[in-house]
Amino acid sequence: MNIFFALIIPTFAGFLLTSLLLKKEDSGIVEKLALGYGLGLGMLSMQIFFMGLLAIGFRFLPMLAGQLIIIALLIYLNLRYGRMSCVSVISSTSFAPGSCACSFSLPGGSKAAKLVAGLALIWIILKCLFVLYEDFTRPLFAVDTWSNWAAGAKFFYYEGSMLLDPESEHYFGRDYRLFMGHPLHTVFLQLWQALWLGSFHEVLVKSWSAFYFIAFLIVFYFTVKRESGSFRALLWTLFVSTAPLLVYHGTEGLADLPLTYYSFLSVAFMWRYIKTERGGLLIVSGVFAGMAVFTKNEGLLVFTTLLFTLVVFTLVRGRAKSEKAYAFVRFILPFVIVAGPWLLFKFLGDFGFGHSGAGSEMAWLSDPTYAEGTRTGLHIEVIPIGLWEIFVDKANFNLTIPFWLVLSVIGLREWISSEIKYLYLIIIMIVGAFFFIYLTLEVTAVTEATGIHRNALLYLPIIAFASAMVLEKLLSNVGDKSS
Amino acid sequence: MTLSRCHAKMVSIVTRRSLHRGRSFSFCLLFFIFSLLTIPSSLPAAQPGEGSHLFDFESKGEIANWQVVRGSLAAKGGVLLINEGFFPVLYSPGSLDIPASESLLQFSYRGAVRGTCEITIFSSSAPRGIKKKFYLDGDSAGARSNGGQWHKREIYIGNILSKDDRILAFNLTFPGRIKGLEIDSIGFQEPGGAGLAKAVWFSFLEREPIGTGSINYINSPLIGSWHFMTLLYIFIGLAFLIIVLYLIVRKKAVLGRRTAINAVVAAFILASLLFALRMDYNWVRLYCSDLKDFSGKSEKERISALYMGASDDFFSFIEAIKQKLPPGEMARPAGRPIADPRYNPALMLRYYLLPKKSSAEARYVWVYYDRAISYDPALRVLRQNGRLIERDVVPVLSTEPAAVLYRVGGGA
């Protein structure tokens, strides 16, 4: 039971923040809860990080007090600036437009469509139940989960602090945190769970993972639904939920699934901004990009890509300088608030981005984990190997990527002439950045398949979303012509 | 309900509800897939074809040619017995010279062994060996009170060998800590037509091993020598053509962009469904085995099951160190400990020893099954490969002869 409280409390805080940030948007309670889950856990890990910096002991009561203070503050802000009435914080939003709290009906017009929707929904629910079962049943099993993320959490838990004494042998978890430059979000989530449980339970400390899977599917569904309607959104969600690697990650306490969640949302809100130009959406995009950085180093690729996309978008739209500046501030400031302290701390501590104990040991054009004596230079061999890995040798993503490629060719006219081109810009930049890293730095990520697939998990939902948008355009265009 | 009864039920549902109406595609597809799943159970067991090699371990001379690394081997009434082993590797005799056409490896076994096995085949075209993993679903640990059941396992190896290849030797790596694994026979045989179909089908349905490694990818299953993904691409191409023809002939559609788009989408949807059904079948298998291995067990039992019982002794050692270390004291490995790719004792001990910490300055050092390290009780020193690494050392704890905790300094 403690585990659920451990998740419900930050989710409620996240829900309140979502209600505040999206007060002018049409999000219903289910979507807000799914968004609030990630936001709330993000605020929680930020809180723990600050407590660690301020040398406030990692004990249950101070942590809980911190959460309650955040909740109280958010309730006040909602009542003061949000759309909530004084009567009840929850009841005012639980019947908001788009909410499915009061009524539920299967999407689809005809009986056959309803049958398909029903089967798809059952399939998705079964998948979620499976992920929940595995997450709550298996102990931490992947070597890099326990030896890195969980080892850091377990050390902090028993140490009661981040041990920021530079004289200490285990300063900031050294030796236990194999990669000192790796961000702390999932480490702190395990620490939080352990504090609620009263011990570092090898199974339950990762119970947040399955809920990231579920929350991700929900936000993906609502994002597609806004553009394609509920029936197609449900099918797209089923399609994405059958990606085996996504399911696999939902059962373990790694950081890749939360990264997928935050990255997708930062892109989704940027997309909504591009379509509507409502500035508040940029703030949310910036917050999620910041959380992506606080979850994994790869989040920086997402942020820089989105920043570049915003530059291109504002140049193409040709707005006044003040308007442009305001847009950038709205995106960058929340990002800096969320990710800035961590990046500053990382810079000051010289923890770096690489895969060794500490320091910025980037060895350009040579992968330190590649076989000794291997030539240095651009490792072109990763391209054919990478393509073989992604398209043939492994079965990680269902047919999302080939389908996207085919749609991109068929719908070339459609996506180039619409806002969808910005999604393509994001995808091309992220994939390009990864391949640049493979070509120059992390060769074994491809040749030994240690990174290429989990990296692809980051852009998988963005590709699926872009495919949904292109397909929508294609179907509406051919529909228009036929009518 | 048996598989065939499920099948019969499915037939009646599909016939009544779907085929008459002719519009419920989903039911038809599920029926088709379900029918495929029932095929193997109705096929006859593979009969020896023209060529076959059988090792039945009836004579002691035959057993003498087999070896085990990381374990001990014995003969027991026509049965090969691996008494004890830690990820033991069973080596066949060399120079077998078995043609690759005998592509069905069969063996019958009894014992507490569950998890991912690996076969390495040394052939004329691949003298350094080709590996194939497969899941062995034997008895779980402690389920052998009445001697356990004999299990038969068939592994199709035709997809990793070339047609004219010859098998020179092979080895089998069993998972985890093995105690009393009996092997009645190992054979290679040429499958007949039905046998080959069955072997290929089962090979396709082979579950993805979920081990303790990092979560990097899920392998594409093989159908014969073909990747499932490759076949799906072919399927998409064929389905596209058939759907286009169908739309033009039956629906009087015009051959144009709209028809092409509809056909592409439909072909991808069908292929995605096939993909999802096959890959989700992995999760069903995983769920079933996890239900046996993890459900309702304590945290400690689950960790034991995770390592297939192989690390139980190691965890006992860690627990003993935790109890033994005085407050404030820490531990460290002696010298440079071994780092087997399957498990890294230093990394594991550091993690599982918490809340007791590890430290490079610790006064307590541990040695766990490291043959390179020896203790000289007369001089009270530890040596690694003959080189002195610790002085003034006394053993303070030992859970097994090769699992010892020493205190450094402080006299006897």
PDB file of C-alpha atoms in Angstrom, chain A residues 213-328:
ATOM      1  CA  PHE A 213       4.491   2.830 -19.470  1.00  0.00           C
ATOM      2  CA  ILE A 214       0.790   3.331 -18.791  1.00  0.00           C
ATOM      3  CA  ALA A 215       1.089   7.118 -18.509  1.00  0.00           C
ATOM      4  CA  PHE A 216       3.033   7.214 -21.749  1.00  0.00           C
ATOM      5  CA  LEU A 217       0.345   5.276 -23.613  1.00  0.00           C
ATOM      6  CA  ILE A 218      -2.324   7.597 -22.248  1.00  0.00           C
ATOM      7  CA  VAL A 219      -0.552  10.807 -23.253  1.00  0.00           C
ATOM      8  CA  PHE A 220       0.290   9.309 -26.638  1.00  0.00           C
ATOM      9  CA  TYR A 221      -3.370   8.430 -27.156  1.00  0.00           C
ATOM     10  CA  PHE A 222      -4.599  11.924 -26.290  1.00  0.00           C
ATOM     11  CA  THR A 223      -1.921  13.589 -28.404  1.00  0.00           C
ATOM     12  CA  VAL A 224      -2.910  11.589 -31.472  1.00  0.00           C
ATOM     13  CA  LYS A 225      -6.606  11.895 -30.642  1.00  0.00           C
ATOM     14  CA  ARG A 226      -6.429  15.677 -30.945  1.00  0.00           C
ATOM     15  CA  GLU A 227      -5.339  15.295 -34.556  1.00  0.00           C
ATOM     16  CA  SER A 228      -6.901  12.052 -35.753  1.00  0.00           C
ATOM     17  CA  GLY A 229      -9.907  11.309 -33.579  1.00  0.00           C
ATOM     18  CA  SER A 230     -10.321   8.683 -30.907  1.00  0.00           C
ATOM     19  CA  PHE A 231     -10.666   5.588 -33.103  1.00  0.00           C
ATOM     20  CA  ARG A 232      -7.441   6.066 -35.014  1.00  0.00           C
ATOM     21  CA  ALA A 233      -5.675   7.254 -31.852  1.00  0.00           C
ATOM     22  CA  LEU A 234      -6.601   3.997 -30.159  1.00  0.00           C
ATOM     23  CA  LEU A 235      -5.198   1.957 -33.055  1.00  0.00           C
ATOM     24  CA  TRP A 236      -2.008   4.008 -33.083  1.00  0.00           C
ATOM     25  CA  THR A 237      -1.671   3.497 -29.338  1.00  0.00           C
ATOM     26  CA  LEU A 238      -2.086  -0.244 -29.797  1.00  0.00           C
ATOM     27  CA  PHE A 239       0.510  -0.138 -32.549  1.00  0.00           C
ATOM     28  CA  VAL A 240       3.024   1.669 -30.311  1.00  0.00           C
ATOM     29  CA  SER A 241       2.217  -0.478 -27.272  1.00  0.00           C
ATOM     30  CA  THR A 242       3.214  -3.595 -29.210  1.00  0.00           C
ATOM     31  CA  ALA A 243       6.805  -2.374 -29.560  1.00  0.00           C
ATOM     32  CA  PRO A 244       8.556  -5.154 -27.609  1.00  0.00           C
ATOM     33  CA  LEU A 245      11.435  -3.009 -26.385  1.00  0.00           C
ATOM     34  CA  LEU A 246       9.048  -0.461 -24.904  1.00  0.00           C
ATOM     35  CA  VAL A 247       7.217  -3.208 -23.017  1.00  0.00           C
ATOM     36  CA  TYR A 248      10.488  -4.732 -21.881  1.00  0.00           C
ATOM     37  CA  HIS A 249      11.662  -1.419 -20.437  1.00  0.00           C
ATOM     38  CA  GLY A 250       8.352  -0.998 -18.642  1.00  0.00           C
ATOM     39  CA  THR A 251       9.206  -3.999 -16.482  1.00  0.00           C
ATOM     40  CA  GLU A 252      12.582  -2.746 -15.256  1.00  0.00           C
ATOM     41  CA  GLY A 253      13.884   0.329 -13.465  1.00  0.00           C
ATOM     42  CA  LEU A 254      15.993   1.795 -16.239  1.00  0.00           C
ATOM     43  CA  ALA A 255      15.871   5.435 -17.323  1.00  0.00           C
ATOM     44  CA  ASP A 256      15.075   4.883 -21.000  1.00  0.00           C
ATOM     45  CA  LEU A 257      11.297   4.667 -20.649  1.00  0.00           C
ATOM     46  CA  PRO A 258      10.988   7.858 -18.557  1.00  0.00           C
ATOM     47  CA  LEU A 259      13.247   9.525 -21.131  1.00  0.00           C
ATOM     48  CA  THR A 260      10.890   8.393 -23.897  1.00  0.00           C
ATOM     49  CA  TYR A 261       7.943   9.782 -21.939  1.00  0.00           C
ATOM     50  CA  TYR A 262       9.525  13.201 -21.302  1.00  0.00           C
ATOM     51  CA  SER A 263      11.030  13.527 -24.764  1.00  0.00           C
ATOM     52  CA  PHE A 264       7.790  12.664 -26.483  1.00  0.00           C
ATOM     53  CA  LEU A 265       5.866  15.163 -24.382  1.00  0.00           C
ATOM     54  CA  SER A 266       8.331  17.977 -24.977  1.00  0.00           C
ATOM     55  CA  VAL A 267       7.963  17.338 -28.720  1.00  0.00           C
ATOM     56  CA  ALA A 268       4.169  16.963 -28.495  1.00  0.00           C
ATOM     57  CA  PHE A 269       3.778  20.300 -26.719  1.00  0.00           C
ATOM     58  CA  MET A 270       6.157  21.978 -29.158  1.00  0.00           C
ATOM     59  CA  TRP A 271       3.963  20.594 -31.931  1.00  0.00           C
ATOM     60  CA  ARG A 272       0.847  21.972 -30.284  1.00  0.00           C
ATOM     61  CA  TYR A 273       2.559  25.332 -30.010  1.00  0.00           C
ATOM     62  CA  ILE A 274       3.505  25.247 -33.688  1.00  0.00           C
ATOM     63  CA  LYS A 275      -0.112  24.534 -34.580  1.00  0.00           C
ATOM     64  CA  THR A 276      -1.771  27.004 -32.233  1.00  0.00           C
ATOM     65  CA  GLU A 277       0.982  29.454 -31.227  1.00  0.00           C
ATOM     66  CA  ARG A 278      -0.345  29.520 -27.667  1.00  0.00           C
ATOM     67  CA  GLY A 279       2.707  30.474 -25.636  1.00  0.00           C
ATOM     68  CA  GLY A 280       1.756  28.489 -22.554  1.00  0.00           C
ATOM     69  CA  LEU A 281       2.402  25.286 -24.462  1.00  0.00           C
ATOM     70  CA  LEU A 282       6.033  26.289 -24.939  1.00  0.00           C
ATOM     71  CA  ILE A 283       6.438  26.484 -21.171  1.00  0.00           C
ATOM     72  CA  VAL A 284       5.220  22.917 -20.812  1.00  0.00           C
ATOM     73  CA  SER A 285       7.494  21.790 -23.651  1.00  0.00           C
ATOM     74  CA  GLY A 286      10.448  23.422 -21.902  1.00  0.00           C
ATOM     75  CA  VAL A 287       9.577  21.786 -18.578  1.00  0.00           C
ATOM     76  CA  PHE A 288       9.434  18.331 -20.167  1.00  0.00           C
ATOM     77  CA  ALA A 289      12.680  18.926 -22.083  1.00  0.00           C
ATOM     78  CA  GLY A 290      14.278  19.864 -18.760  1.00  0.00           C
ATOM     79  CA  MET A 291      12.993  16.675 -17.197  1.00  0.00           C
ATOM     80  CA  ALA A 292      14.405  14.678 -20.106  1.00  0.00           C
ATOM     81  CA  VAL A 293      17.831  16.154 -19.307  1.00  0.00           C
ATOM     82  CA  PHE A 294      17.400  15.318 -15.628  1.00  0.00           C
ATOM     83  CA  THR A 295      16.583  11.730 -16.651  1.00  0.00           C
ATOM     84  CA  LYS A 296      19.306  10.905 -19.183  1.00  0.00           C
ATOM     85  CA  ASN A 297      22.082  12.773 -20.960  1.00  0.00           C
ATOM     86  CA  GLU A 298      20.344  12.123 -24.278  1.00  0.00           C
ATOM     87  CA  GLY A 299      17.706  14.643 -23.191  1.00  0.00           C
ATOM     88  CA  LEU A 300      20.109  17.382 -24.283  1.00  0.00           C
ATOM     89  CA  LEU A 301      19.680  16.234 -27.877  1.00  0.00           C
ATOM     90  CA  VAL A 302      15.946  16.704 -27.520  1.00  0.00           C
ATOM     91  CA  PHE A 303      16.325  20.179 -26.053  1.00  0.00           C
ATOM     92  CA  THR A 304      18.799  21.420 -28.678  1.00  0.00           C
ATOM     93  CA  THR A 305      16.679  19.940 -31.451  1.00  0.00           C
ATOM     94  CA  LEU A 306      13.549  21.637 -30.173  1.00  0.00           C
ATOM     95  CA  LEU A 307      15.384  24.919 -29.716  1.00  0.00           C
ATOM     96  CA  PHE A 308      16.606  24.763 -33.303  1.00  0.00           C
ATOM     97  CA  THR A 309      13.109  23.887 -34.486  1.00  0.00           C
ATOM     98  CA  LEU A 310      11.747  26.884 -32.622  1.00  0.00           C
ATOM     99  CA  VAL A 311      14.344  29.110 -34.294  1.00  0.00           C
ATOM    100  CA  VAL A 312      13.356  27.807 -37.731  1.00  0.00           C
ATOM    101  CA  PHE A 313       9.662  28.143 -36.941  1.00  0.00           C
ATOM    102  CA  THR A 314       9.906  31.744 -35.753  1.00  0.00           C
ATOM    103  CA  LEU A 315      12.062  32.678 -38.763  1.00  0.00           C
ATOM    104  CA  VAL A 316       9.603  31.091 -41.180  1.00  0.00           C
ATOM    105  CA  ARG A 317       6.611  32.732 -39.504  1.00  0.00           C
ATOM    106  CA  GLY A 318       8.387  36.111 -39.453  1.00  0.00           C
ATOM    107  CA  ARG A 319       7.098  37.526 -36.191  1.00  0.00           C
ATOM    108  CA  ALA A 320       8.172  40.750 -34.494  1.00  0.00           C
ATOM    109  CA  LYS A 321      11.438  40.598 -32.587  1.00  0.00           C
ATOM    110  CA  SER A 322       9.774  41.030 -29.226  1.00  0.00           C
ATOM    111  CA  GLU A 323       7.382  38.192 -29.977  1.00  0.00           C
ATOM    112  CA  LYS A 324      10.256  35.941 -30.977  1.00  0.00           C
ATOM    113  CA  ALA A 325      12.206  36.775 -27.852  1.00  0.00           C
ATOM    114  CA  TYR A 326       9.152  36.096 -25.723  1.00  0.00           C
ATOM    115  CA  ALA A 327       8.730  32.665 -27.348  1.00  0.00           C
ATOM    116  CA  PHE A 328      12.341  31.751 -26.635  1.00  0.00           C
TER     117      PHE A 328
END
